[in-house]
Coordinates of N, CA and C in Angstrom, one line a residue:
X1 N -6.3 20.8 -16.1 CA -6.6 20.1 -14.9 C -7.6 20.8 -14.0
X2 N -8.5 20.2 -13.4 CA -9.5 20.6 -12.8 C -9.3 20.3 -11.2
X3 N -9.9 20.8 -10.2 CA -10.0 19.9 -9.3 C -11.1 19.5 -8.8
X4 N -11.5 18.4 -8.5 CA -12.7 18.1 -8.6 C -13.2 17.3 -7.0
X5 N -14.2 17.6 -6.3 CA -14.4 16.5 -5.7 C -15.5 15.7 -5.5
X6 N -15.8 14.5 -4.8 CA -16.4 13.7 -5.3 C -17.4 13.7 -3.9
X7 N -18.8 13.6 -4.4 CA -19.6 13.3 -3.8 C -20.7 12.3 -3.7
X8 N -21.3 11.6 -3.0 CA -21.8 10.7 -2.7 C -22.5 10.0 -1.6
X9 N -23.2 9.1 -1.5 CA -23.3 8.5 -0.5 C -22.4 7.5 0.4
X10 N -22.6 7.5 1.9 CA -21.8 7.1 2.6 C -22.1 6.5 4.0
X11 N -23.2 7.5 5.0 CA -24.1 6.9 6.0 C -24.8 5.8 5.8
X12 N -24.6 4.4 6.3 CA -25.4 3.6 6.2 C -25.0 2.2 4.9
X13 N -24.2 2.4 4.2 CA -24.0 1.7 3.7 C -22.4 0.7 3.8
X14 N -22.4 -0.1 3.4 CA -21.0 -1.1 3.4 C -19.8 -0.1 3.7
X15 N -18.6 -0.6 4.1 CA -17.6 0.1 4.2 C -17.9 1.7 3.8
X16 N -18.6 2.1 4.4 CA -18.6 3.6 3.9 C -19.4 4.1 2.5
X17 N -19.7 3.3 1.8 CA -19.3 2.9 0.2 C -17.5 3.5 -0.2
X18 N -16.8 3.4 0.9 CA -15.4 4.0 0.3 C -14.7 3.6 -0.9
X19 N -14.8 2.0 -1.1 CA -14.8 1.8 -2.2 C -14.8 2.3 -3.7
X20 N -16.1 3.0 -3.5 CA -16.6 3.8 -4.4 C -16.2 5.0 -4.6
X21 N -16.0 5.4 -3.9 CA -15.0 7.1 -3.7 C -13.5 6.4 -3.9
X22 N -13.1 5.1 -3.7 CA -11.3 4.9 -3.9 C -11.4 5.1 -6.0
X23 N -12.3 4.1 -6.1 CA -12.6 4.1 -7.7 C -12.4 5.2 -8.6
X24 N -13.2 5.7 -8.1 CA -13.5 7.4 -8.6 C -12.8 8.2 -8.5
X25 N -12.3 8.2 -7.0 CA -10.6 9.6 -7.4 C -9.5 8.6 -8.5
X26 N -9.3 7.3 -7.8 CA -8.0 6.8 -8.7 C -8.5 7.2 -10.3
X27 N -9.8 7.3 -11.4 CA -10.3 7.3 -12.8 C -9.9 9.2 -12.8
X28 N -9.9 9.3 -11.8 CA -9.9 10.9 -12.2 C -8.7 11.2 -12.0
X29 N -7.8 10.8 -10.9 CA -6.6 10.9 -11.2 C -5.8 10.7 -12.1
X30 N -6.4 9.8 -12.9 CA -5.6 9.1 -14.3 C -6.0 10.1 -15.1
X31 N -6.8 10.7 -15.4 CA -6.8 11.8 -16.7 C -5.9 13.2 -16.4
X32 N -6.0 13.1 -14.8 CA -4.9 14.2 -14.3 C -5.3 15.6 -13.7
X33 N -6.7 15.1 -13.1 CA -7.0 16.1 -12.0 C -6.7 16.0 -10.9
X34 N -7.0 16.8 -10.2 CA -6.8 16.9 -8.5 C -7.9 16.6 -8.1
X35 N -8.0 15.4 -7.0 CA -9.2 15.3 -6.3 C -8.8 15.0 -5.0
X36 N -10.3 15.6 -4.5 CA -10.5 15.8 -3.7 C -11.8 14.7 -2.9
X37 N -11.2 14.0 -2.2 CA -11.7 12.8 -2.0 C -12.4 12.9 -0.5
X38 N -13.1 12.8 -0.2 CA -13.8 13.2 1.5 C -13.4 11.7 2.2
X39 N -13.6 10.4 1.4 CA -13.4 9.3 2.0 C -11.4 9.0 2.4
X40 N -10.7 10.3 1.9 CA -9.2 10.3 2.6 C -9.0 11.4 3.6
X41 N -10.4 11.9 3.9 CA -9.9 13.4 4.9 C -10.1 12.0 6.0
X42 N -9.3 12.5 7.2 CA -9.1 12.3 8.6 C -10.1 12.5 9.4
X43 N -10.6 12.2 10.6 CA -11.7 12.1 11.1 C -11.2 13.2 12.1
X44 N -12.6 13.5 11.8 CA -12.4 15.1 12.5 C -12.6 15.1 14.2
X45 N -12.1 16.1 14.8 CA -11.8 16.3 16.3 C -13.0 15.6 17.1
X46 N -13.8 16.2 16.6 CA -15.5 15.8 17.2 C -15.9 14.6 16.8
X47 N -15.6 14.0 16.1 CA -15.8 12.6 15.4 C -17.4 12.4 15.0
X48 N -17.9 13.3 14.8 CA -19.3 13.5 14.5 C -19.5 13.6 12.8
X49 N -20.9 13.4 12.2 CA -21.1 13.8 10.8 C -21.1 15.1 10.7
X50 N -21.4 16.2 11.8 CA -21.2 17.5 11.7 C -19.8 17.9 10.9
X51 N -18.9 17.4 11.8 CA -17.6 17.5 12.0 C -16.9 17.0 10.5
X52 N -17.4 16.0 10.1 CA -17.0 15.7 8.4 C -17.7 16.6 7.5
X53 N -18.8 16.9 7.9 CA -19.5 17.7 7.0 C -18.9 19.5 6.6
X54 N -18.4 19.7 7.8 CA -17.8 21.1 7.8 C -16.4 21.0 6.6
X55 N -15.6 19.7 7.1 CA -14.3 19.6 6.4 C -15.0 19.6 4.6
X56 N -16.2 18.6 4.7 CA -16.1 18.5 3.1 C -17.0 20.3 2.4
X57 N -17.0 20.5 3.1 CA -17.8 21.9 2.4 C -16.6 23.3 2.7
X58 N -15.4 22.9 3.3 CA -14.4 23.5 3.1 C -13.6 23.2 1.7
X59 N -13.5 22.0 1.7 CA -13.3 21.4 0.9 C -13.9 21.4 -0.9
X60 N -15.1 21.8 -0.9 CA -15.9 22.1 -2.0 C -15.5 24.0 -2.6
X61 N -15.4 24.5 -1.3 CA -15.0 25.8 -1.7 C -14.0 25.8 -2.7
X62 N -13.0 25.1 -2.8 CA -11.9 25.7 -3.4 C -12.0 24.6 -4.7
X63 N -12.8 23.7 -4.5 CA -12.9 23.2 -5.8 C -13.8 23.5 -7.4
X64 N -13.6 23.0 -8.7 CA -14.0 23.5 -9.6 C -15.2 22.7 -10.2
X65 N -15.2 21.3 -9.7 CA -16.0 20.8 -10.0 C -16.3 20.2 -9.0
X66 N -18.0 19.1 -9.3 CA -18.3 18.2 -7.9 C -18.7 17.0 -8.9
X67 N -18.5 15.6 -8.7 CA -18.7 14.8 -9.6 C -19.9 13.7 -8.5
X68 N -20.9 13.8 -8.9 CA -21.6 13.1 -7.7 C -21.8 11.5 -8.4
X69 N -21.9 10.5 -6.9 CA -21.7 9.3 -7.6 C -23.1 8.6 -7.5
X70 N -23.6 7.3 -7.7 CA -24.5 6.6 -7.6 C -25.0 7.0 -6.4
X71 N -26.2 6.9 -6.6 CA -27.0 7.0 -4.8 C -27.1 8.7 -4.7
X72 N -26.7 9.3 -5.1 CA -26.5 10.7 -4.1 C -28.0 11.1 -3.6
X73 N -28.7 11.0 -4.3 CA -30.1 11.9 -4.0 C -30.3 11.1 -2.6
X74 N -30.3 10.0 -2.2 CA -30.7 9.4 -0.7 C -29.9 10.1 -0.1
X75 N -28.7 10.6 -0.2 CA -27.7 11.1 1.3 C -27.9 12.5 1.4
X76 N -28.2 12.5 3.0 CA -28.3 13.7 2.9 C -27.4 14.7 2.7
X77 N -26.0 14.4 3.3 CA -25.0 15.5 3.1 C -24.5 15.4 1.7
X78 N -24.2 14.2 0.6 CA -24.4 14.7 -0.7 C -25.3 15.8 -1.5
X79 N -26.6 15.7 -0.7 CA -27.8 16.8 -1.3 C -27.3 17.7 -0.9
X80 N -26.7 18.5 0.4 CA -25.7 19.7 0.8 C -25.0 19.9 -0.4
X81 N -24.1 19.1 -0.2 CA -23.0 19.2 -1.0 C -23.6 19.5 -2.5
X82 N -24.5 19.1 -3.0 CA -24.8 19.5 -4.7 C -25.2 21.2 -4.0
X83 N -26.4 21.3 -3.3 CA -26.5 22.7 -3.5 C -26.0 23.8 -3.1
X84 N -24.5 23.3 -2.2 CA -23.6 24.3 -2.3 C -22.7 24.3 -3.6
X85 N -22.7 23.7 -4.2 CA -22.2 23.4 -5.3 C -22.9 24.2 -6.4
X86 N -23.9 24.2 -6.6 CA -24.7 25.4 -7.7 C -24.6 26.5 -6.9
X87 N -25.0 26.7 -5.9 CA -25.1 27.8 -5.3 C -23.5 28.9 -5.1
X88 N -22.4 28.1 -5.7 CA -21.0 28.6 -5.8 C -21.0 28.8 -7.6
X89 N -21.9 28.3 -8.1 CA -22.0 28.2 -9.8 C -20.7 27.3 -10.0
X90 N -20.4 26.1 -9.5 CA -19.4 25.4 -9.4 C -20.1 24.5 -11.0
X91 N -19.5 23.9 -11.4 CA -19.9 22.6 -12.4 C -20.5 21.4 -11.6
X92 N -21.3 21.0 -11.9 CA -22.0 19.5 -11.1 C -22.2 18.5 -12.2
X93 N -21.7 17.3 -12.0 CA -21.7 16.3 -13.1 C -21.8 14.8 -12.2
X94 N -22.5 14.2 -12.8 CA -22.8 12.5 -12.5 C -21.3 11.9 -13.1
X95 N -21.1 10.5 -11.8 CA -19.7 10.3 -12.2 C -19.5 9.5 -13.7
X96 N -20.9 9.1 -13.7 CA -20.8 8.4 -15.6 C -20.4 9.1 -16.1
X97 N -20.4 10.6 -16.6 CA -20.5 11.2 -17.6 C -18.9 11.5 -18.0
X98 N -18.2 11.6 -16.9 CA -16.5 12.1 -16.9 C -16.3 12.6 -18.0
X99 N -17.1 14.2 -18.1 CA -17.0 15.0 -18.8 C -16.6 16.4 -18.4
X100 N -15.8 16.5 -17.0 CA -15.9 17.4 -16.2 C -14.3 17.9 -16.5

């Protein structure tokens, strides 16, 4: 079991794209990792993108993998999120591949 979280786009599009982040943890949960979902953290004190952004790169720290989803290269805090993600030598994988 890995834990893994999921990254993506989210500013600017439909419901969040949460949708897309509910999909993605529930397929990962079925094989039986831990995820780590940014679209179930709670909305932070500040209620700002700052304020999400801090939670999800606390959040990245302790995780083993990052599974990024459709879109990522447009967002900007997914682009964070991948290069703290190499920059931890973490695993980075596109969510097609669910090879993580």
């Amino acid at each position: 079991m890995k834990r893994i979280y999921i990254a993506g786009p989210m500013t600017g599009l439909p419901e969040l794209n949460y949708p897309a982040f509910h999909a993605a943890a529930a397929k990962l949960r079925a094989l039986g990792h831990h995820v780590e979902n940014p679209a179930e953290n709670p909305k932070p004190a500040c209620g700002t993108w700052h304020g999400y952004m801090r939670m999800s790169l606390r959040q990245i720290a302790d995780c083993d993998c990052l599974y990024m989803l459709p879109g990522w290269r447009a967002s900007r805090g997914a682009r964070i999120e991948h290069g703290l993600a190499l920059d931890l030598d973490l695993e980075v994988r596109d969510f097609e591949e669910l090879a993580c």
